[in-house]
């Protein structure tokens, strides 16, 4: 391969908008406090062969430090090249890259980070089964980006890895269960929540996560979704909503907006879609948030909060499906949709979920909508049994006291 030449850089976005969408950390220091120790800038590395040339990193780098190369990798994509002088090591590209192919590596001689090994790989790698890569998701699909956020949330949530189980159903997002390096279950279509309910009730000290798509969880699995929320089962449900069935051929989903085309609605969908945030809240979810695949830092924070929430926590992630939803609707590629998210999202934390329905190609309201405390299904069951049986009832799933034998 000859010298890597630059190919193109898409038109620069309005800087303020991109930084707001990506929630770039505020670097101001408080007057009177001593400055943090001098940081050695990490080195940005591109794994040339993993890249699928989606352009997310190039478009959303706040310092315009990346360009797509004019050269091809072996898969025929144009990976990015880095201008080291411009890169500040913010790792926005690392978090948004759906292929885990661009990452910040600790520079030689950088001061050791408290209790941590020097970082040498992509941030998601320690929590993924890298022997199964490359993953099956299409170039420009947003699912890989959501997995990045999930792995960061997992590593920061404080729950030991052996106490977390992940369950998914069938579909493109359902493949997450096969890629995470956790106890995970790839189950049958629509039935992720019943499997997860069994896992959570049989292991009440575990955090059980359901990670699946909109079709799987709210069409075939719709009944399970509403009842798990009504019962306040101790589950975290992460739903990737790309407005269509992906893996099964682009059929209309319960989330396909009116007027949007699919393989089963070639003249445009006519059925009103679910407003999933409202559905989850009215059924009883104790935590409800919605972000897009572009809002990586907010999404990571939401995942961390949901993982630490007792009861039914629900995160809806709006993500591009370039191969079906975008192609059938002639809306461009994954990058076009990420730009759409940047230009058409409005953050309204605490918004009334009745007002957050997503119209076709309209404004997308994002934020944390619900965060409250309610007894879980187990709490209610134990209370009810104690009310009837008094001290004869030994509460099931209560945290063990010091020295108490494991039953
Ligand atoms: S985000 Fe990742 S896959 Fe997309 S162009 Fe950049 S390095 Fe390649
Ligand atoms: S079909 Fe759509 S949802 Fe499935 S991997 Fe491809 S882009 Fe992603």
CSV table of C-alpha atoms and ligand atoms in Angstrom, one decimal:
chain,number,residue,atom,x,y,z
A,1,UNK,CA,0.0,0.0,0.0
A,2,UNK,CA,1.4,3.4,-0.9
A,3,UNK,CA,1.4,6.5,1.1
A,4,UNK,CA,-2.0,7.1,2.6
A,5,UNK,CA,-3.6,10.1,1.0
A,6,UNK,CA,-6.6,12.1,2.2
A,7,UNK,CA,-9.9,11.5,0.5
A,8,UNK,CA,-12.5,13.8,1.7
A,9,UNK,CA,-13.8,15.5,4.8
A,10,UNK,CA,-17.5,16.1,5.0
A,11,UNK,CA,-18.7,19.7,5.5
A,12,UNK,CA,-17.9,20.8,9.1
A,13,UNK,CA,-20.9,20.9,11.4
A,14,UNK,CA,-21.7,24.0,13.4
A,15,UNK,CA,-19.1,23.4,16.2
A,16,UNK,CA,-21.4,24.4,19.2
A,17,UNK,CA,-24.1,21.9,18.1
A,18,UNK,CA,-21.8,19.0,17.8
A,19,UNK,CA,-20.1,19.6,21.1
A,20,UNK,CA,-23.5,19.9,22.8
A,21,UNK,CA,-24.7,16.7,21.2
A,22,UNK,CA,-21.6,14.8,22.2
A,23,UNK,CA,-21.6,16.4,25.7
A,24,UNK,CA,-17.9,17.2,25.4
A,25,UNK,CA,-16.5,17.4,29.0
A,26,UNK,CA,-16.1,21.0,30.3
A,27,UNK,CA,-12.4,21.7,30.7
A,28,UNK,CA,-12.6,24.9,32.8
A,29,UNK,CA,-10.9,24.8,36.1
A,30,UNK,CA,-12.4,26.4,39.3
A,31,UNK,CA,-10.6,29.5,40.4
A,32,UNK,CA,-8.4,28.9,43.4
A,33,UNK,CA,-8.0,25.2,42.9
A,34,UNK,CA,-4.6,23.8,41.9
A,35,UNK,CA,-4.4,22.6,38.3
A,36,UNK,CA,-4.5,18.8,37.6
A,37,UNK,CA,-1.2,17.1,37.0
A,38,UNK,CA,0.0,17.6,33.4
A,39,UNK,CA,-1.6,15.0,31.2
A,40,UNK,CA,0.4,13.3,28.5
A,41,UNK,CA,-1.7,13.2,25.4
A,42,UNK,CA,-2.8,9.7,24.4
A,43,UNK,CA,-1.9,8.4,21.0
A,44,UNK,CA,-4.8,7.9,18.6
A,45,UNK,CA,-4.6,4.5,16.9
A,46,UNK,CA,-6.6,3.2,13.9
A,47,UNK,CA,-7.0,-0.5,13.4
A,48,UNK,CA,-7.0,-0.2,9.6
A,49,UNK,CA,-8.7,-3.6,8.9
A,50,UNK,CA,-11.5,-3.3,11.4
A,51,UNK,CA,-12.8,0.0,9.9
A,52,UNK,CA,-16.0,0.0,7.7
A,53,UNK,CA,-15.5,3.6,6.6
A,54,UNK,CA,-18.8,4.9,8.2
A,55,UNK,CA,-17.3,8.4,8.7
A,56,UNK,CA,-18.7,8.9,12.2
A,57,UNK,CA,-15.3,9.6,13.7
A,58,UNK,CA,-14.4,12.1,11.0
A,59,UNK,CA,-17.7,14.0,11.2
A,60,UNK,CA,-17.9,14.2,15.0
A,61,UNK,CA,-14.3,14.9,15.9
A,62,UNK,CA,-14.6,18.3,17.6
A,63,UNK,CA,-11.1,19.2,16.6
A,64,UNK,CA,-11.4,18.2,12.9
A,65,UNK,CA,-8.3,15.9,13.4
A,66,UNK,CA,-9.5,13.1,11.2
A,67,UNK,CA,-10.0,12.6,7.4
A,68,UNK,CA,-11.0,9.5,5.5
A,69,UNK,CA,-8.0,8.1,3.7
A,70,UNK,CA,-7.9,7.8,-0.1
A,71,UNK,CA,-6.6,4.2,0.4
A,72,UNK,CA,-8.7,1.1,0.9
A,73,UNK,CA,-8.4,-1.6,3.5
A,74,UNK,CA,-8.8,-5.2,2.6
A,75,UNK,CA,-12.6,-5.0,3.0
A,76,UNK,CA,-12.7,-2.1,0.5
A,77,UNK,CA,-13.4,0.7,3.0
A,78,UNK,CA,-11.5,4.0,3.5
A,79,UNK,CA,-10.3,4.2,7.1
A,80,UNK,CA,-9.5,7.5,8.7
A,81,UNK,CA,-6.1,9.1,9.0
A,82,UNK,CA,-5.2,11.2,12.1
A,83,UNK,CA,-3.6,14.6,12.3
A,84,UNK,CA,-1.7,14.1,15.5
A,85,UNK,CA,-1.1,17.9,15.9
A,86,UNK,CA,-4.9,18.5,16.1
A,87,UNK,CA,-6.0,15.4,18.1
A,88,UNK,CA,-6.4,16.2,21.8
A,89,UNK,CA,-7.2,12.6,22.9
A,90,UNK,CA,-10.8,13.3,24.0
A,91,UNK,CA,-11.9,9.8,22.8
A,92,UNK,CA,-15.1,11.0,21.3
A,93,UNK,CA,-14.2,9.0,18.1
A,94,UNK,CA,-13.4,5.9,20.2
A,95,UNK,CA,-16.9,6.0,21.8
A,96,UNK,CA,-18.8,6.6,18.6
A,97,UNK,CA,-16.9,4.1,16.4
A,98,UNK,CA,-19.3,1.1,15.8
A,99,UNK,CA,-16.4,-1.2,14.7
A,100,UNK,CA,-14.1,-0.7,17.8
A,101,UNK,CA,-11.4,0.3,15.3
A,102,UNK,CA,-10.2,3.8,16.5
A,103,UNK,CA,-8.9,4.3,20.0
A,104,UNK,CA,-6.7,6.3,22.3
A,105,UNK,CA,-3.7,4.5,23.6
A,106,UNK,CA,-1.8,5.7,26.7
A,107,UNK,CA,1.4,7.4,25.4
A,108,UNK,CA,4.8,5.9,26.4
A,109,UNK,CA,5.9,7.4,29.7
A,110,UNK,CA,2.4,8.7,30.6
A,111,UNK,CA,1.9,8.8,34.4
A,112,UNK,CA,0.1,5.7,35.7
A,113,UNK,CA,-3.6,6.2,36.2
A,114,UNK,CA,-4.8,5.3,39.7
A,115,UNK,CA,-5.1,1.6,40.0
A,116,UNK,CA,-5.3,1.1,36.3
A,117,UNK,CA,-3.1,-0.7,33.7
A,118,UNK,CA,-1.9,1.5,30.8
A,119,UNK,CA,-4.7,1.5,28.2
A,120,UNK,CA,-3.5,-0.2,25.0
A,121,UNK,CA,-6.7,-1.3,23.3
A,122,UNK,CA,-10.2,0.0,22.4
A,123,UNK,CA,-12.2,0.7,25.5
A,124,UNK,CA,-14.8,-2.0,24.7
A,125,UNK,CA,-12.3,-4.8,24.2
A,126,UNK,CA,-12.0,-6.0,27.9
A,127,UNK,CA,-15.8,-6.6,27.9
A,128,UNK,CA,-16.2,-8.1,24.5
A,129,UNK,CA,-15.4,-11.5,23.0
A,130,UNK,CA,-12.9,-10.2,20.4
A,131,UNK,CA,-12.5,-13.7,18.9
A,132,UNK,CA,-16.0,-13.2,17.5
A,133,UNK,CA,-15.1,-10.0,15.6
A,134,UNK,CA,-15.8,-8.6,13.1
A,135,UNK,CA,-19.4,-8.4,14.2
A,136,UNK,CA,-22.3,-8.8,11.7
A,137,UNK,CA,-23.6,-5.2,11.8
A,138,UNK,CA,-23.7,-3.3,8.6
A,139,UNK,CA,-21.4,-0.3,7.9
A,140,UNK,CA,-23.0,2.8,9.6
A,141,UNK,CA,-25.3,0.8,11.8
A,142,UNK,CA,-25.6,2.3,15.3
A,143,UNK,CA,-25.7,-0.9,17.4
A,144,UNK,CA,-21.9,-1.1,17.8
A,145,UNK,CA,-21.8,2.5,19.1
A,146,UNK,CA,-24.4,1.6,21.8
A,147,UNK,CA,-22.2,-1.4,22.8
A,148,UNK,CA,-19.3,0.9,23.4
A,149,UNK,CA,-21.4,3.0,25.8
A,150,UNK,CA,-22.7,-0.2,27.5
A,151,UNK,CA,-19.1,-1.5,28.1
A,152,UNK,CA,-18.1,1.8,29.6
A,153,UNK,CA,-21.2,1.9,31.8
A,154,UNK,CA,-20.5,-1.7,32.9
A,155,UNK,CA,-16.9,-0.9,33.9
A,156,UNK,CA,-18.0,2.2,35.8
A,157,UNK,CA,-21.2,1.0,37.5
A,158,UNK,CA,-19.5,-0.8,40.4
A,159,UNK,CA,-21.3,-4.1,39.9
A,160,UNK,CA,-18.9,-7.1,39.6
A,161,UNK,CA,-19.0,-8.6,36.2
A,162,UNK,CA,-20.0,-12.0,37.6
A,163,UNK,CA,-23.1,-10.5,39.0
A,164,UNK,CA,-24.4,-9.2,35.6
A,165,UNK,CA,-26.3,-11.3,33.1
A,166,UNK,CA,-27.3,-10.2,29.7
A,167,UNK,CA,-30.3,-11.6,27.7
A,168,UNK,CA,-31.4,-10.8,24.2
A,169,UNK,CA,-33.9,-12.0,21.7
A,170,UNK,CA,-33.7,-12.3,17.9
A,171,UNK,CA,-32.7,-9.6,15.5
A,172,UNK,CA,-29.7,-7.4,14.8
A,173,UNK,CA,-29.5,-6.0,18.3
A,174,UNK,CA,-30.1,-9.5,19.7
A,175,UNK,CA,-26.6,-10.4,18.5
A,176,UNK,CA,-25.2,-8.3,21.4
A,177,UNK,CA,-25.5,-11.3,23.7
A,178,UNK,CA,-23.0,-13.2,21.6
A,179,UNK,CA,-20.4,-10.4,21.6
A,180,UNK,CA,-20.3,-9.3,25.3
A,181,UNK,CA,-17.9,-11.1,27.6
A,182,UNK,CA,-20.5,-11.7,30.3
A,183,UNK,CA,-22.9,-14.6,31.2
A,184,UNK,CA,-25.2,-14.0,28.3
A,185,UNK,CA,-28.2,-15.7,26.6
A,186,UNK,CA,-29.3,-15.3,23.0
A,187,UNK,CA,-32.9,-16.5,23.4
A,188,UNK,CA,-36.0,-16.9,21.2
A,189,UNK,CA,-37.8,-14.2,19.3
A,190,UNK,CA,-39.6,-11.8,21.6
A,191,UNK,CA,-38.9,-13.9,24.7
A,192,UNK,CA,-35.9,-12.2,26.1
A,193,UNK,CA,-37.9,-10.6,29.0
A,194,UNK,CA,-39.4,-14.0,30.2
A,195,UNK,CA,-35.9,-15.6,30.2
A,196,UNK,CA,-34.5,-12.6,32.0
A,197,UNK,CA,-37.3,-12.6,34.5
A,198,UNK,CA,-36.5,-16.2,35.4
A,199,UNK,CA,-32.8,-15.4,35.7
A,200,UNK,CA,-33.5,-12.4,37.9
A,201,UNK,CA,-35.9,-14.2,40.2
A,202,UNK,CA,-33.7,-17.3,40.5
A,203,UNK,CA,-30.6,-15.1,41.2
A,204,UNK,CA,-32.0,-12.1,43.1
A,205,UNK,CA,-28.5,-10.8,43.8
A,206,UNK,CA,-27.8,-10.5,40.0
A,207,UNK,CA,-28.3,-7.5,37.8
A,208,UNK,CA,-30.1,-8.8,34.7
A,209,UNK,CA,-30.0,-6.7,31.5
A,210,UNK,CA,-32.2,-7.2,28.5
A,211,UNK,CA,-30.6,-5.8,25.3
A,212,UNK,CA,-32.7,-6.2,22.1
A,213,UNK,CA,-34.4,-4.4,19.3
A,214,UNK,CA,-37.8,-2.6,18.9
A,215,UNK,CA,-39.4,-5.4,16.9
A,216,UNK,CA,-38.3,-8.1,19.2
A,217,UNK,CA,-39.2,-6.4,22.5
A,218,UNK,CA,-42.4,-4.5,21.6
A,219,UNK,CA,-44.1,-6.5,18.9
A,220,UNK,CA,-43.5,-10.3,19.4
A,221,UNK,CA,-42.4,-9.5,23.0
A,222,UNK,CA,-44.8,-6.6,23.6
A,223,UNK,CA,-46.9,-8.5,26.2
A,224,UNK,CA,-43.8,-9.4,28.2
A,225,UNK,CA,-42.6,-5.8,28.1
A,226,UNK,CA,-45.8,-4.3,29.5
A,227,UNK,CA,-46.2,-6.9,32.3
A,228,UNK,CA,-42.5,-6.8,33.4
A,229,UNK,CA,-42.9,-3.0,33.7
A,230,UNK,CA,-46.2,-3.3,35.5
A,231,UNK,CA,-44.7,-5.8,38.0
A,232,UNK,CA,-41.6,-3.6,38.4
A,233,UNK,CA,-39.3,-6.6,37.7
A,234,UNK,CA,-35.7,-5.9,38.7
A,235,UNK,CA,-34.5,-5.7,35.0
A,236,UNK,CA,-32.7,-3.1,33.0
A,237,UNK,CA,-34.1,-3.1,29.4
A,238,UNK,CA,-32.0,-1.5,26.7
A,239,UNK,CA,-33.9,-1.2,23.5
A,240,UNK,CA,-32.3,-0.1,20.2
A,241,UNK,CA,-35.0,1.5,18.2
A,242,UNK,CA,-34.2,1.8,14.4
A,243,UNK,CA,-37.9,2.1,13.4
A,244,UNK,CA,-37.9,-1.2,11.5
A,245,UNK,CA,-37.3,-4.9,11.6
A,246,UNK,CA,-33.7,-5.3,10.4
A,247,UNK,CA,-32.5,-8.9,10.3
A,248,UNK,CA,-35.8,-10.3,9.1
A,249,UNK,CA,-36.1,-8.1,6.0
A,250,UNK,CA,-37.3,-4.5,6.8
A,251,UNK,CA,-40.9,-5.1,7.8
A,252,UNK,CA,-43.0,-2.5,9.6
A,253,UNK,CA,-42.4,-2.6,13.3
A,254,UNK,CA,-44.6,-1.1,16.1
A,255,UNK,CA,-42.2,1.8,16.1
A,256,UNK,CA,-42.3,2.6,12.3
A,257,UNK,CA,-43.5,6.2,12.1
A,258,UNK,CA,-46.6,7.0,10.0
A,259,UNK,CA,-45.5,7.7,6.4
A,260,UNK,CA,-42.2,5.8,6.7
A,261,UNK,CA,-41.7,3.1,4.1
A,262,UNK,CA,-40.8,-0.5,4.9
A,263,UNK,CA,-40.8,-3.7,2.9
A,264,UNK,CA,-44.4,-4.3,4.1
A,265,UNK,CA,-45.6,-0.7,3.8
A,266,UNK,CA,-44.1,0.4,0.4
A,267,UNK,CA,-46.6,3.3,0.2
A,268,UNK,CA,-45.8,4.4,3.8
A,269,UNK,CA,-46.9,3.1,7.2
A,270,UNK,CA,-50.4,4.0,8.2
A,271,UNK,CA,-50.5,2.6,11.8
A,272,UNK,CA,-49.7,4.9,14.7
A,273,UNK,CA,-46.5,3.7,16.3
A,274,UNK,CA,-45.9,3.2,20.0
A,275,UNK,CA,-44.4,6.0,22.0
A,276,UNK,CA,-42.2,3.7,23.9
A,277,UNK,CA,-41.2,6.1,26.7
A,278,UNK,CA,-44.8,6.7,27.5
A,279,UNK,CA,-45.7,3.0,27.2
A,280,UNK,CA,-42.9,2.1,29.7
A,281,UNK,CA,-43.9,4.9,32.1
A,282,UNK,CA,-47.6,4.2,32.1
A,283,UNK,CA,-47.0,0.5,32.7
A,284,UNK,CA,-44.9,1.2,35.8
A,285,UNK,CA,-41.2,1.5,34.8
A,286,UNK,CA,-39.2,3.3,37.5
A,287,UNK,CA,-36.5,4.7,35.2
A,288,UNK,CA,-37.2,5.8,31.6
A,289,UNK,CA,-34.6,7.6,29.3
A,290,UNK,CA,-34.1,8.1,25.6
A,291,UNK,CA,-30.9,9.0,23.8
A,292,UNK,CA,-29.6,8.5,20.3
A,293,UNK,CA,-26.5,6.7,19.1
A,294,UNK,CA,-24.9,10.1,18.7
A,295,UNK,CA,-25.4,11.1,22.4
A,296,UNK,CA,-22.7,8.7,23.6
A,297,UNK,CA,-21.8,10.4,26.9
A,298,UNK,CA,-25.4,11.0,28.0
A,299,UNK,CA,-26.2,7.4,26.9
A,300,UNK,CA,-23.3,6.0,28.9
A,301,UNK,CA,-24.4,7.9,32.0
A,302,UNK,CA,-28.0,6.7,31.6
A,303,UNK,CA,-26.9,3.1,31.3
A,304,UNK,CA,-24.9,3.5,34.5
A,305,UNK,CA,-27.9,4.9,36.3
A,306,UNK,CA,-30.2,2.2,34.9
A,307,UNK,CA,-27.8,-0.6,36.0
A,308,UNK,CA,-27.8,0.8,39.5
A,309,UNK,CA,-31.6,1.2,39.6
A,310,UNK,CA,-33.7,-1.2,41.5
A,311,UNK,CA,-36.8,-2.2,39.5
A,312,UNK,CA,-37.7,-1.9,35.8
A,313,UNK,CA,-35.4,0.6,34.2
A,314,UNK,CA,-35.8,1.3,30.5
A,315,UNK,CA,-33.5,3.0,28.0
A,316,UNK,CA,-34.6,3.6,24.4
A,317,UNK,CA,-31.8,4.3,22.0
A,318,UNK,CA,-32.6,5.7,18.6
A,319,UNK,CA,-30.1,4.3,16.1
A,320,UNK,CA,-29.6,4.3,12.3
A,321,UNK,CA,-30.3,1.2,10.2
A,322,UNK,CA,-28.8,2.2,6.9
A,323,UNK,CA,-29.5,-1.1,5.1
A,324,UNK,CA,-33.2,-1.1,5.6
A,325,UNK,CA,-34.9,1.9,7.2
A,326,UNK,CA,-32.7,4.5,5.6
A,327,UNK,CA,-32.4,2.8,2.2
A,328,UNK,CA,-36.1,2.1,1.9
A,329,UNK,CA,-36.9,5.7,2.8
A,330,UNK,CA,-34.1,7.2,0.7
A,331,UNK,CA,-32.6,9.0,3.7
A,332,UNK,CA,-28.9,8.4,3.0
A,333,UNK,CA,-26.5,6.4,5.0
A,334,UNK,CA,-25.8,6.0,8.7
A,335,UNK,CA,-23.8,9.2,8.8
A,336,UNK,CA,-26.7,11.1,7.3
A,337,UNK,CA,-28.9,9.9,10.2
A,338,UNK,CA,-26.3,10.8,12.8
A,339,UNK,CA,-26.3,14.3,11.3
A,340,UNK,CA,-30.1,14.3,11.5
A,341,UNK,CA,-29.8,13.4,15.2
A,342,UNK,CA,-27.4,16.3,15.8
A,343,UNK,CA,-29.7,18.8,14.0
A,344,UNK,CA,-33.1,17.5,15.2
A,345,UNK,CA,-32.7,16.3,18.8
A,346,UNK,CA,-33.9,18.3,21.7
A,347,UNK,CA,-32.9,17.4,25.3
A,348,UNK,CA,-35.9,17.9,27.7
A,349,UNK,CA,-35.1,16.0,30.9
A,350,UNK,CA,-38.2,15.4,32.9
A,351,UNK,CA,-40.5,15.9,29.9
A,352,UNK,CA,-44.0,14.6,30.1
A,353,UNK,CA,-43.8,11.3,28.2
A,354,UNK,CA,-47.2,12.0,26.5
A,355,UNK,CA,-45.4,14.7,24.5
A,356,UNK,CA,-42.4,12.7,23.3
A,357,UNK,CA,-43.8,10.6,20.4
A,358,UNK,CA,-41.4,10.5,17.5
A,359,UNK,CA,-42.9,11.8,14.2
A,360,UNK,CA,-41.4,10.7,10.8
A,361,UNK,CA,-38.3,12.9,10.2
A,362,UNK,CA,-39.4,15.3,13.0
A,363,UNK,CA,-38.0,16.5,16.2
A,364,UNK,CA,-36.7,13.8,18.6
A,365,UNK,CA,-37.1,14.6,22.3
A,366,UNK,CA,-34.3,13.1,24.4
A,367,UNK,CA,-33.6,13.0,28.1
A,368,UNK,CA,-34.3,11.2,31.4
A,369,UNK,CA,-38.0,11.3,31.7
A,370,UNK,CA,-38.7,9.1,34.8
A,371,UNK,CA,-36.6,8.3,37.8
A,372,UNK,CA,-38.5,7.2,40.9
A,373,UNK,CA,-38.5,4.5,43.6
A,374,UNK,CA,-41.2,1.8,43.8
A,375,UNK,CA,-41.2,-1.6,45.5
A,376,UNK,CA,-40.1,-4.3,43.0
A,377,UNK,CA,-42.1,-7.5,42.3
A,378,UNK,CA,-40.0,-9.4,44.9
A,379,UNK,CA,-40.5,-6.6,47.6
A,380,UNK,CA,-44.3,-6.8,47.0
A,381,UNK,CA,-44.4,-10.6,47.0
A,382,UNK,CA,-42.4,-10.7,50.3
A,383,UNK,CA,-44.6,-8.1,51.9
A,384,UNK,CA,-47.8,-9.9,50.9
A,385,UNK,CA,-46.5,-13.2,52.2
A,386,UNK,CA,-45.3,-11.6,55.5
A,387,UNK,CA,-48.7,-10.0,55.9
A,388,UNK,CA,-50.4,-13.4,55.6
A,389,UNK,CA,-47.8,-15.7,57.3
A,390,UNK,CA,-46.1,-13.3,59.7
A,391,UNK,CA,-42.7,-14.6,60.9
A,392,UNK,CA,-43.3,-18.0,59.3
A,393,UNK,CA,-42.4,-16.3,56.0
A,394,UNK,CA,-38.6,-16.1,55.3
A,395,UNK,CA,-38.3,-13.2,52.8
A,396,UNK,CA,-36.9,-14.5,49.5
A,397,UNK,CA,-34.0,-12.7,47.9
A,398,UNK,CA,-33.3,-10.4,50.9
A,399,UNK,CA,-29.6,-9.4,51.1
A,400,UNK,CA,-27.7,-11.9,53.3
A,401,UNK,CA,-26.5,-10.7,56.7
A,402,UNK,CA,-22.8,-11.0,57.7
A,403,UNK,CA,-21.9,-14.7,58.5
A,404,UNK,CA,-25.4,-16.0,57.3
A,405,UNK,CA,-25.1,-19.3,55.4
A,406,UNK,CA,-25.9,-19.2,51.7
A,407,UNK,CA,-29.2,-21.1,51.1
B,1,LIG,S1,-16.0,5.5,13.2
B,1,LIG,FE1,-14.8,3.6,13.1
B,1,LIG,S2,-15.6,2.4,11.4
B,1,LIG,FE2,-16.3,4.5,11.1
B,1,LIG,S3,-14.8,5.5,9.8
B,1,LIG,FE3,-14.2,5.9,11.9
B,1,LIG,S4,-12.7,4.2,12.4
B,1,LIG,FE4,-13.9,3.6,10.6
B,2,LIG,S1,-29.9,-4.5,9.0
B,2,LIG,FE1,-30.0,-2.5,9.9
B,2,LIG,S2,-30.1,-2.9,12.1
B,2,LIG,FE2,-29.4,-4.8,11.1
B,2,LIG,S3,-27.1,-4.6,11.2
B,2,LIG,FE3,-27.8,-3.8,9.3
B,2,LIG,S4,-28.0,-1.6,9.6
B,2,LIG,FE4,-27.9,-2.6,11.6
